[in-house]
Amino acid sequence: MSFLFQQSTSIKRQPEEAIPAEPLPKRQRNTARSSETTFGSTEHFGVPIYDMLRALDAPDTRRSVDTLPKTCKTDVLFTDKYAPTCYLDLRGSQDVQRQILRWISRWRPIAFDLEVPESDHTDEFGRPLKKILLVHGPPGAGKTSSVQVMARIEGFDVLEINASDDRGAAAVQQKISSALFSHQAVSNKPVCILADEVDGAESGFVRCLIELLKADARKVKGVSTKGKKAKDHLLQRPIICVCNEAFTRTLFDLRQYCEIVYFPPSSPNRLLSQLEEINRKEGLRTPTSVLLRDIQETGCDFRACLNRLQFGGDRSISYKDSTKSLAEMTLSVFNKEAKDLNLKLDAYGEVEKLFDSCFSQYTNAYYVDDRMLKPASMGDWYALVDSRRFNAASEYAAVAINHMFLNFSSLSNGPMKYERPPKLFEEKKRTMTLTQEARHKASTATRSMFCLNSYRRELVPYVWQLANPEVNNVPTPQQKAVLVSCQQSLTDAGIRLFTEKLENGSLIHRLDPPINLACCLSTDQMDFAAHGKFVHRSHLKRAFDEAKRLQIRASPTQAASQQAVPKPESKMSSNFFSRDTIEPAVIQQNKVWISYREGFSNAVRKRLSWNDMFG
Amino acid sequence: MLWVHKYRPTSLESLDYNEPLTETLRRLADKEDFPHLLVYGPPGAGKKTRVSCLLRELFGPSALKIKEEQRVLQAGTRKFDFVLVSSNHHIEINPAEAGNQDRVVVQELLKEIAQTQPVDVTAKHRFKVVVINEADSLTRDAQAALRRTMEIYSPNLRLILLANTTGSIMGPIKSRTLLVRVPAPTTEDIGNVLAKVADAQDVQLPQDDAARNQLWQNISEKSNRNLRRALLMLETMYARSEKIDASTQVPLTDWQLMIDRIAQSIVKSRTVQQLASVRKDYYELLTHCIPETVILKELLFALLPRVSAVAGKNIVDAAALYDHRLRLGNKGIYHLEAFTASTMRILEEA
């Protein structure tokens, strides 16, 4: 309960601190003052519940329809105007938000000199185990703005380092160290570093971060470094990195130090309701169908939608544009009634794009044909468009499009639905980086045996199948051998398993890197491709854990410490079903651990003692 | 470890097939001098395995201790990373990974290596070996750069080029190298190797000899006599099915299955709707980085058994034409679709 309470206070106060320029509604300010006078200090009693309720109403009054002029004539970008400013504005799913908030809040003890709470998920200073938070997601999902708000909620000042700044190693080094290890004169709040667009950063930046983390690790261990580099600092401030693609080559070295959070784009429905709200406030009267189209075309990119809303603006008035869109041009190629096609083509600049669009459209058109003659005859025209000659003399471009018109246009093609050509390049690049990444993790011998192409086309598909070994609920000895062999092969190919908890509390085992995206083509079984059958994967996971245990035991430093503790002996015996079982040896320890299913929606958490259970 | 890796021969003695070739390689290694080599053959025939065995024969076991290095190379003003695998005696590079910058890789790396000479005077050979993978995808510029390097630095540098075909390697380089062809293993060879591996891994096989031979036959056929792929198939079968016998389905990759489905649907129905759905499949394949030329080739061979001989001839003609156009242009989907449309037309006319 206390967690929730604290959260809400910061929600309420946040608007005051974050945007001093925007006046708060009077009501709220008055209550804040009156509570002070009545109770002396709000710190003793927290915030009264009615204040919190009013604060919940506050954002609405702040931006209600009445307070704003009907048509917005300010020169503020919508993207700035409607950037989230408090917790309630945040986009993205709740559990992602909580994950990020929880991570940032773990830095509070060390940053504010608070008492360190005991937890399994933090180190001795109360900091999270992974010292960097890496938030990745598609553009316009609201990553940067959300993280900014969340850092402020936790009481940090945000220092943003993005691609517009110099990101050479030296410049960053200086900037970060001055921010991290010294107090700021202006405000007494600690700084949280937000590195934006890290996937585009130079390698110097990443190296600098890693150096910091290593120095931190040395400091924690208390290893003294010799010579000049005697200054190892303890990392006391959170560092958050934001990027679109977490699996790029530049971030490879950094990833092992990072807690990786995927920030998904908002759902179309939610986006639509938000856009409609803004639309109403601004008095723009954009029809819902246009908003929907915007959302579809931008792929749920909130920022792009806002921009379109503002500058595509009053579509009801200025809809008759002189320049035609690609969609309209394409459709007019297939419409027999369209006049002056050549004139239009001359006026329209991007003929190559238009041909591309016609190409993806013509299968939807109605036309008279004799046994596939017309589609087959297009081959030569494709060759012309796709040749160098074409680029040199684009006068011929119009001819190719005219041929399309001759072949595929008809009178009934007027109300045809327009389809956008798919974005091949980006998708291809994603698969490319994914397989490169996976190959990079494979053993050297495997890598020298499989060049990138054969790794992608031969090894990856089979390795994926190896990740789904066919075993019974209780594996037979033969199947156990299969599991061990599969585990070794996967490790050799650079694939690991990691366990993830779904929102409904069930566990799944995913592959890391997610090679299923690179080798599984049939889209109807995406889930199976990603996490296979639970039984198979959990047995495989056990094989992985076993291998790790053996490896740790084999390594010399561990062996020494193992010897010190007398190893309790385990007994072999047959159980009821006459299978061989190993009876776990009794270890003399007083602690008893009980783990239970822990989900994101555990609203109430209570400490239980043994007495509670028995009594 | 992967079985392909675990059971890979590491010395010339342990090679399983192509005995005469092995003998030739041994003789080459025994001699005082050693030529530049151009090793070529179909994928999965064992080129790289033979080369690493040869290196071991030349320099002893230390040639197999490989490690990885990352180099930063400068091409004009742009810098890029390049990964190479090396031992004390040789380095292995894959210039195709550098894309258009392969010329820089060849020039810079080879010069750097060639200008240093091993200090150890007692060593059997005073030269270092550079293994160039996928040499057939080297650009013309890179090949030209290679050609001079081979002559100037010949005292302390030997090259081993690995390629699938010699077609795209230019004459001057062919004339400077000894051509060694590694043929694909026969079905019998594949059967022997698979049986050996299965035995070592305790795979339960059918007792009956005929059934066993049938199984090897199936795998060899499906793998296109590519031993690497055959071993992966066997390992997958071992993991995926309780008992392996002649009727066990040989696992194929998803993209191969999809191309097979495309061929099926082209033969079945020939409409524009079909064309549109095939196009979706093509996009799916392309986004998964299956090159257009590979799609075309696989599709052709999936189509041929399903059509009449006359139509088959025309389809091969069309495939040759569009393959050529694919290589000239860069909009693969156009030509794939054109190939599909003309195949449909050919089938309609037949």
mmCIF file of C-alpha atoms in Angstrom, chain B residues 18-324:
data_model
loop_
_atom_site.group_PDB
_atom_site.id
_atom_site.type_symbol
_atom_site.label_atom_id
_atom_site.label_comp_id
_atom_site.label_asym_id
_atom_site.label_seq_id
_atom_site.Cartn_x
_atom_site.Cartn_y
_atom_site.Cartn_z
ATOM 1 C CA ASN B 18 37.546 -38.597 -52.610
ATOM 2 C CA GLU B 19 40.647 -40.661 -51.871
ATOM 3 C CA PRO B 20 42.611 -39.667 -55.009
ATOM 4 C CA LEU B 21 42.118 -35.989 -54.202
ATOM 5 C CA THR B 22 43.299 -36.567 -50.639
ATOM 6 C CA GLU B 23 46.411 -38.264 -52.023
ATOM 7 C CA THR B 24 47.078 -35.264 -54.300
ATOM 8 C CA LEU B 25 46.736 -32.876 -51.399
ATOM 9 C CA ARG B 26 49.129 -34.910 -49.296
ATOM 10 C CA ARG B 27 51.717 -34.847 -52.067
ATOM 11 C CA LEU B 28 51.293 -31.097 -52.380
ATOM 12 C CA ALA B 29 51.875 -30.629 -48.681
ATOM 13 C CA ASP B 30 54.945 -32.851 -48.652
ATOM 14 C CA LYS B 31 56.762 -30.866 -51.290
ATOM 15 C CA GLU B 32 59.077 -28.040 -50.425
ATOM 16 C CA ASP B 33 57.079 -25.516 -52.365
ATOM 17 C CA PHE B 34 53.392 -24.919 -52.386
ATOM 18 C CA PRO B 35 51.280 -23.254 -55.104
ATOM 19 C CA HIS B 36 48.363 -20.861 -54.843
ATOM 20 C CA LEU B 37 45.184 -22.922 -54.853
ATOM 21 C CA LEU B 38 41.723 -22.389 -56.199
ATOM 22 C CA VAL B 39 39.495 -24.983 -54.575
ATOM 23 C CA TYR B 40 36.049 -25.216 -56.093
ATOM 24 C CA GLY B 41 33.053 -27.467 -55.919
ATOM 25 C CA PRO B 42 29.376 -27.516 -54.933
ATOM 26 C CA PRO B 43 28.351 -26.429 -51.423
ATOM 27 C CA GLY B 44 28.717 -29.068 -48.753
ATOM 28 C CA ALA B 45 31.253 -31.091 -50.686
ATOM 29 C CA GLY B 46 33.941 -30.577 -48.079
ATOM 30 C CA LYS B 47 36.119 -27.843 -49.550
ATOM 31 C CA LYS B 48 36.754 -26.017 -46.343
ATOM 32 C CA THR B 49 37.273 -29.211 -44.402
ATOM 33 C CA ARG B 50 39.897 -30.313 -46.898
ATOM 34 C CA VAL B 51 41.642 -26.962 -46.743
ATOM 35 C CA SER B 52 41.850 -27.023 -42.966
ATOM 36 C CA CYS B 53 43.207 -30.574 -43.082
ATOM 37 C CA LEU B 54 45.755 -29.425 -45.618
ATOM 38 C CA LEU B 55 46.802 -26.549 -43.354
ATOM 39 C CA ARG B 56 47.289 -28.993 -40.522
ATOM 40 C CA GLU B 57 49.417 -31.151 -42.764
ATOM 41 C CA LEU B 58 51.496 -28.097 -43.716
ATOM 42 C CA PHE B 59 51.971 -26.479 -40.325
ATOM 43 C CA GLY B 60 51.081 -29.114 -37.769
ATOM 44 C CA PRO B 61 48.306 -29.081 -35.148
ATOM 45 C CA SER B 62 48.848 -25.416 -34.250
ATOM 46 C CA ALA B 63 47.144 -24.449 -37.519
ATOM 47 C CA LEU B 64 43.861 -25.631 -36.034
ATOM 48 C CA LYS B 65 44.080 -23.315 -33.043
ATOM 49 C CA ILE B 66 42.019 -20.531 -34.479
ATOM 50 C CA LYS B 67 40.992 -17.302 -32.863
ATOM 51 C CA GLU B 68 39.038 -14.326 -33.964
ATOM 52 C CA GLU B 69 40.163 -10.800 -34.555
ATOM 53 C CA GLN B 70 38.342 -7.649 -35.331
ATOM 54 C CA ARG B 71 40.005 -5.099 -37.568
ATOM 55 C CA VAL B 72 39.023 -1.583 -38.411
ATOM 56 C CA LEU B 73 39.706 -0.844 -42.045
ATOM 57 C CA GLN B 74 39.585 2.476 -43.785
ATOM 58 C CA ALA B 75 37.869 2.856 -47.130
ATOM 59 C CA GLY B 76 38.258 6.470 -48.208
ATOM 60 C CA THR B 77 36.892 8.448 -45.283
ATOM 61 C CA ARG B 78 34.614 5.695 -44.054
ATOM 62 C CA LYS B 79 35.756 3.185 -41.489
ATOM 63 C CA PHE B 80 34.287 -0.240 -41.124
ATOM 64 C CA ASP B 81 34.784 -3.293 -38.942
ATOM 65 C CA PHE B 82 35.923 -6.551 -40.394
ATOM 66 C CA VAL B 83 36.146 -9.869 -38.643
ATOM 67 C CA LEU B 84 38.799 -12.401 -39.541
ATOM 68 C CA VAL B 85 39.710 -15.807 -38.214
ATOM 69 C CA SER B 86 43.371 -16.569 -37.786
ATOM 70 C CA SER B 87 45.955 -18.968 -36.425
ATOM 71 C CA ASN B 88 49.705 -18.500 -36.193
ATOM 72 C CA HIS B 89 50.144 -19.678 -39.731
ATOM 73 C CA HIS B 90 47.122 -18.607 -41.651
ATOM 74 C CA ILE B 91 44.199 -16.238 -41.758
ATOM 75 C CA GLU B 92 40.741 -16.823 -43.082
ATOM 76 C CA ILE B 93 38.738 -13.978 -44.532
ATOM 77 C CA ASN B 94 35.368 -13.643 -46.138
ATOM 78 C CA PRO B 95 35.553 -10.511 -48.310
ATOM 79 C CA ALA B 96 31.923 -10.929 -49.342
ATOM 80 C CA GLU B 97 30.992 -9.766 -45.842
ATOM 81 C CA ALA B 98 32.452 -6.365 -46.600
ATOM 82 C CA GLY B 99 30.105 -5.963 -49.573
ATOM 83 C CA ASN B 100 31.420 -3.411 -52.017
ATOM 84 C CA GLN B 101 34.464 -2.708 -49.892
ATOM 85 C CA ASP B 102 36.030 -6.094 -50.554
ATOM 86 C CA ARG B 103 38.779 -4.458 -52.586
ATOM 87 C CA VAL B 104 39.956 -2.608 -49.491
ATOM 88 C CA VAL B 105 39.959 -5.820 -47.478
ATOM 89 C CA VAL B 106 42.013 -7.628 -50.054
ATOM 90 C CA GLN B 107 44.504 -4.794 -50.487
ATOM 91 C CA GLU B 108 45.003 -3.749 -46.896
ATOM 92 C CA LEU B 109 44.913 -7.090 -45.137
ATOM 93 C CA LEU B 110 46.979 -9.023 -47.622
ATOM 94 C CA LYS B 111 49.669 -6.363 -47.738
ATOM 95 C CA GLU B 112 49.866 -6.235 -43.999
ATOM 96 C CA ILE B 113 50.219 -9.983 -43.737
ATOM 97 C CA ALA B 114 52.628 -10.323 -46.583
ATOM 98 C CA GLN B 115 55.010 -7.701 -45.261
ATOM 99 C CA THR B 116 55.729 -9.600 -42.067
ATOM 100 C CA GLN B 117 57.701 -12.791 -42.142
ATOM 101 C CA PRO B 118 57.652 -15.438 -39.437
ATOM 102 C CA VAL B 119 60.776 -15.189 -37.259
ATOM 103 C CA ASP B 120 60.970 -18.894 -36.594
ATOM 104 C CA VAL B 121 63.698 -20.059 -38.957
ATOM 105 C CA THR B 122 63.262 -23.697 -38.126
ATOM 106 C CA ALA B 123 59.703 -23.666 -39.450
ATOM 107 C CA LYS B 124 59.034 -26.027 -42.308
ATOM 108 C CA HIS B 125 57.430 -23.384 -44.483
ATOM 109 C CA ARG B 126 58.339 -19.746 -44.508
ATOM 110 C CA PHE B 127 55.115 -18.492 -45.957
ATOM 111 C CA LYS B 128 51.733 -17.684 -44.479
ATOM 112 C CA VAL B 129 48.484 -18.816 -45.998
ATOM 113 C CA VAL B 130 45.450 -16.648 -46.622
ATOM 114 C CA VAL B 131 42.187 -18.507 -47.128
ATOM 115 C CA ILE B 132 39.598 -16.488 -49.025
ATOM 116 C CA ASN B 133 36.070 -17.790 -48.644
ATOM 117 C CA GLU B 134 33.367 -17.238 -51.249
ATOM 118 C CA ALA B 135 35.912 -16.071 -53.783
ATOM 119 C CA ASP B 136 33.346 -16.241 -56.560
ATOM 120 C CA SER B 137 31.507 -13.305 -55.056
ATOM 121 C CA LEU B 138 34.577 -11.070 -55.133
ATOM 122 C CA THR B 139 33.994 -7.964 -57.202
ATOM 123 C CA ARG B 140 36.069 -7.308 -60.285
ATOM 124 C CA ASP B 141 38.041 -4.613 -58.487
ATOM 125 C CA ALA B 142 38.945 -6.961 -55.692
ATOM 126 C CA GLN B 143 40.021 -9.661 -58.116
ATOM 127 C CA ALA B 144 42.203 -7.178 -59.947
ATOM 128 C CA ALA B 145 43.774 -6.153 -56.648
ATOM 129 C CA LEU B 146 44.383 -9.784 -55.821
ATOM 130 C CA ARG B 147 46.080 -10.538 -59.083
ATOM 131 C CA ARG B 148 49.085 -8.284 -58.511
ATOM 132 C CA THR B 149 49.377 -9.122 -54.829
ATOM 133 C CA MET B 150 49.749 -12.785 -55.697
ATOM 134 C CA GLU B 151 52.871 -12.077 -57.674
ATOM 135 C CA ILE B 152 54.573 -9.379 -55.628
ATOM 136 C CA TYR B 153 54.290 -11.093 -52.283
ATOM 137 C CA SER B 154 54.698 -14.654 -53.455
ATOM 138 C CA PRO B 155 57.825 -15.300 -51.282
ATOM 139 C CA ASN B 156 55.896 -15.142 -48.027
ATOM 140 C CA LEU B 157 52.269 -15.465 -48.987
ATOM 141 C CA ARG B 158 50.159 -18.264 -50.428
ATOM 142 C CA LEU B 159 46.511 -17.909 -51.270
ATOM 143 C CA ILE B 160 43.800 -20.533 -51.105
ATOM 144 C CA LEU B 161 40.626 -19.380 -52.793
ATOM 145 C CA LEU B 162 37.375 -21.202 -52.121
ATOM 146 C CA ALA B 163 34.543 -20.968 -54.630
ATOM 147 C CA ASN B 164 31.452 -22.760 -55.825
ATOM 148 C CA THR B 165 32.186 -22.229 -59.496
ATOM 149 C CA THR B 166 35.107 -20.810 -61.391
ATOM 150 C CA GLY B 167 32.754 -18.938 -63.713
ATOM 151 C CA SER B 168 32.983 -15.562 -62.074
ATOM 152 C CA ILE B 169 36.681 -15.714 -61.338
ATOM 153 C CA MET B 170 38.720 -13.917 -63.941
ATOM 154 C CA GLY B 171 41.244 -15.581 -66.178
ATOM 155 C CA PRO B 172 44.437 -14.037 -64.786
ATOM 156 C CA ILE B 173 43.683 -15.426 -61.348
ATOM 157 C CA LYS B 174 42.826 -18.846 -62.680
ATOM 158 C CA SER B 175 46.130 -18.921 -64.505
ATOM 159 C CA ARG B 176 48.038 -18.075 -61.322
ATOM 160 C CA THR B 177 46.461 -20.825 -59.257
ATOM 161 C CA LEU B 178 46.336 -24.585 -59.213
ATOM 162 C CA LEU B 179 42.725 -25.573 -59.752
ATOM 163 C CA VAL B 180 41.442 -28.246 -57.412
ATOM 164 C CA ARG B 181 37.922 -29.502 -57.841
ATOM 165 C CA VAL B 182 36.152 -31.105 -54.898
ATOM 166 C CA PRO B 183 33.198 -33.083 -56.247
ATOM 167 C CA ALA B 184 30.089 -33.611 -54.141
ATOM 168 C CA PRO B 185 30.076 -36.904 -52.265
ATOM 169 C CA THR B 186 28.167 -39.742 -53.873
ATOM 170 C CA THR B 187 25.082 -41.122 -52.181
ATOM 171 C CA GLU B 188 27.179 -44.017 -50.996
ATOM 172 C CA ASP B 189 29.772 -41.681 -49.470
ATOM 173 C CA ILE B 190 27.054 -39.777 -47.676
ATOM 174 C CA GLY B 191 25.572 -43.024 -46.403
ATOM 175 C CA ASN B 192 28.937 -44.114 -45.016
ATOM 176 C CA VAL B 193 29.560 -40.827 -43.240
ATOM 177 C CA LEU B 194 26.038 -40.675 -41.816
ATOM 178 C CA ALA B 195 26.270 -44.294 -40.613
ATOM 179 C CA LYS B 196 29.545 -43.493 -38.864
ATOM 180 C CA VAL B 197 28.097 -40.462 -37.123
ATOM 181 C CA ALA B 198 24.889 -42.271 -36.204
ATOM 182 C CA ASP B 199 26.942 -45.033 -34.684
ATOM 183 C CA ALA B 200 29.029 -42.640 -32.626
ATOM 184 C CA GLN B 201 25.935 -40.806 -31.413
ATOM 185 C CA ASP B 202 24.019 -43.995 -30.608
ATOM 186 C CA VAL B 203 21.163 -43.144 -32.951
ATOM 187 C CA GLN B 204 18.638 -45.959 -33.218
ATOM 188 C CA LEU B 205 18.507 -46.969 -36.859
ATOM 189 C CA PRO B 206 16.490 -49.637 -38.640
ATOM 190 C CA GLN B 207 18.191 -53.039 -38.296
ATOM 191 C CA ASP B 208 17.446 -54.043 -41.846
ATOM 192 C CA ASP B 209 20.154 -53.080 -44.354
ATOM 193 C CA ALA B 210 17.764 -52.240 -47.166
ATOM 194 C CA ALA B 211 15.753 -49.875 -44.982
ATOM 195 C CA ARG B 212 18.934 -48.233 -43.854
ATOM 196 C CA ASN B 213 20.142 -47.709 -47.389
ATOM 197 C CA GLN B 214 16.770 -46.297 -48.310
ATOM 198 C CA LEU B 215 17.097 -43.804 -45.452
ATOM 199 C CA TRP B 216 20.542 -42.679 -46.600
ATOM 200 C CA GLN B 217 19.212 -42.442 -50.123
ATOM 201 C CA ASN B 218 16.356 -40.185 -48.965
ATOM 202 C CA ILE B 219 18.616 -37.882 -47.001
ATOM 203 C CA SER B 220 21.154 -37.661 -49.790
ATOM 204 C CA GLU B 221 18.452 -36.792 -52.309
ATOM 205 C CA LYS B 222 16.795 -34.157 -50.147
ATOM 206 C CA SER B 223 20.082 -32.603 -49.168
ATOM 207 C CA ASN B 224 21.173 -32.323 -52.796
ATOM 208 C CA ARG B 225 24.257 -34.349 -51.888
ATOM 209 C CA ASN B 226 25.334 -31.559 -49.597
ATOM 210 C CA LEU B 227 27.031 -33.353 -46.715
ATOM 211 C CA ARG B 228 26.778 -30.427 -44.344
ATOM 212 C CA ARG B 229 23.051 -30.256 -44.878
ATOM 213 C CA ALA B 230 22.720 -34.044 -44.678
ATOM 214 C CA LEU B 231 24.349 -34.077 -41.249
ATOM 215 C CA LEU B 232 22.091 -31.285 -40.048
ATOM 216 C CA MET B 233 19.119 -33.264 -41.335
ATOM 217 C CA LEU B 234 20.188 -36.379 -39.514
ATOM 218 C CA GLU B 235 20.689 -34.470 -36.297
ATOM 219 C CA THR B 236 17.267 -32.866 -36.632
ATOM 220 C CA MET B 237 15.654 -36.232 -37.310
ATOM 221 C CA TYR B 238 17.349 -37.601 -34.218
ATOM 222 C CA ALA B 239 15.914 -34.801 -32.110
ATOM 223 C CA ARG B 240 12.486 -34.701 -33.662
ATOM 224 C CA SER B 241 11.418 -38.307 -34.038
ATOM 225 C CA GLU B 242 11.345 -41.199 -31.638
ATOM 226 C CA LYS B 243 12.436 -43.794 -34.181
ATOM 227 C CA ILE B 244 14.190 -43.206 -37.470
ATOM 228 C CA ASP B 245 13.400 -45.530 -40.365
ATOM 229 C CA ALA B 246 13.066 -45.353 -44.121
ATOM 230 C CA SER B 247 9.606 -43.784 -43.929
ATOM 231 C CA THR B 248 10.653 -40.950 -41.594
ATOM 232 C CA GLN B 249 10.184 -37.665 -43.321
ATOM 233 C CA VAL B 250 13.424 -35.881 -44.045
ATOM 234 C CA PRO B 251 13.099 -32.390 -42.552
ATOM 235 C CA LEU B 252 13.316 -29.542 -45.022
ATOM 236 C CA THR B 253 13.711 -25.885 -44.230
ATOM 237 C CA ASP B 254 10.682 -23.624 -44.183
ATOM 238 C CA TRP B 255 11.782 -21.648 -47.199
ATOM 239 C CA GLN B 256 12.237 -24.776 -49.299
ATOM 240 C CA LEU B 257 8.796 -25.961 -48.327
ATOM 241 C CA MET B 258 7.339 -22.618 -49.247
ATOM 242 C CA ILE B 259 8.956 -22.650 -52.693
ATOM 243 C CA ASP B 260 7.579 -26.145 -53.186
ATOM 244 C CA ARG B 261 4.120 -24.893 -52.268
ATOM 245 C CA ILE B 262 4.493 -22.069 -54.772
ATOM 246 C CA ALA B 263 5.352 -24.542 -57.533
ATOM 247 C CA GLN B 264 2.355 -26.642 -56.598
ATOM 248 C CA SER B 265 -0.023 -23.703 -56.700
ATOM 249 C CA ILE B 266 1.313 -22.454 -60.049
ATOM 250 C CA VAL B 267 0.664 -25.830 -61.648
ATOM 251 C CA LYS B 268 -2.740 -26.132 -59.996
ATOM 252 C CA SER B 269 -4.386 -22.870 -60.909
ATOM 253 C CA ARG B 270 -3.333 -20.101 -63.255
ATOM 254 C CA THR B 271 -5.181 -16.908 -62.504
ATOM 255 C CA VAL B 272 -4.285 -13.383 -61.572
ATOM 256 C CA GLN B 273 -5.492 -14.078 -58.038
ATOM 257 C CA GLN B 274 -2.981 -16.895 -57.877
ATOM 258 C CA LEU B 275 -0.320 -14.496 -59.119
ATOM 259 C CA ALA B 276 -1.164 -12.101 -56.295
ATOM 260 C CA SER B 277 -0.971 -14.803 -53.650
ATOM 261 C CA VAL B 278 2.315 -16.112 -55.044
ATOM 262 C CA ARG B 279 3.639 -12.589 -54.907
ATOM 263 C CA LYS B 280 2.849 -12.468 -51.170
ATOM 264 C CA ASP B 281 4.899 -15.621 -50.717
ATOM 265 C CA TYR B 282 7.768 -14.084 -52.652
ATOM 266 C CA TYR B 283 7.736 -11.075 -50.355
ATOM 267 C CA GLU B 284 7.783 -13.391 -47.371
ATOM 268 C CA LEU B 285 10.808 -15.212 -48.761
ATOM 269 C CA LEU B 286 12.627 -12.013 -49.666
ATOM 270 C CA THR B 287 12.100 -10.482 -46.244
ATOM 271 C CA HIS B 288 13.720 -13.586 -44.823
ATOM 272 C CA CYS B 289 16.807 -12.870 -46.893
ATOM 273 C CA ILE B 290 16.449 -15.694 -49.391
ATOM 274 C CA PRO B 291 18.128 -14.233 -52.498
ATOM 275 C CA GLU B 292 16.028 -13.942 -55.660
ATOM 276 C CA THR B 293 18.365 -16.119 -57.696
ATOM 277 C CA VAL B 294 18.091 -18.927 -55.156
ATOM 278 C CA ILE B 295 14.290 -18.676 -55.206
ATOM 279 C CA LEU B 296 14.251 -18.826 -58.987
ATOM 280 C CA LYS B 297 16.519 -21.826 -59.163
ATOM 281 C CA GLU B 298 14.729 -23.823 -56.477
ATOM 282 C CA LEU B 299 11.382 -22.958 -58.005
ATOM 283 C CA LEU B 300 12.495 -24.121 -61.424
ATOM 284 C CA PHE B 301 13.599 -27.482 -60.092
ATOM 285 C CA ALA B 302 10.386 -27.814 -58.115
ATOM 286 C CA LEU B 303 8.355 -27.078 -61.250
ATOM 287 C CA LEU B 304 10.132 -29.371 -63.719
ATOM 288 C CA PRO B 305 8.934 -32.740 -62.387
ATOM 289 C CA ARG B 306 5.372 -31.449 -62.384
ATOM 290 C CA VAL B 307 5.092 -30.350 -66.025
ATOM 291 C CA SER B 308 5.352 -31.924 -69.456
ATOM 292 C CA ALA B 309 8.684 -32.092 -71.275
ATOM 293 C CA VAL B 310 7.798 -29.444 -73.877
ATOM 294 C CA ALA B 311 6.527 -26.999 -71.302
ATOM 295 C CA GLY B 312 9.575 -27.817 -69.196
ATOM 296 C CA LYS B 313 11.933 -26.707 -71.936
ATOM 297 C CA ASN B 314 10.130 -23.396 -72.308
ATOM 298 C CA ILE B 315 10.130 -22.841 -68.558
ATOM 299 C CA VAL B 316 13.878 -23.402 -68.395
ATOM 300 C CA ASP B 317 14.259 -20.844 -71.187
ATOM 301 C CA ALA B 318 12.194 -18.344 -69.237
ATOM 302 C CA ALA B 319 14.148 -19.045 -66.052
ATOM 303 C CA ALA B 320 17.434 -18.385 -67.855
ATOM 304 C CA LEU B 321 16.108 -15.086 -69.202
ATOM 305 C CA TYR B 322 14.817 -13.842 -65.870
ATOM 306 C CA ASP B 323 17.860 -15.026 -63.989
ATOM 307 C CA HIS B 324 19.911 -12.853 -66.297
#
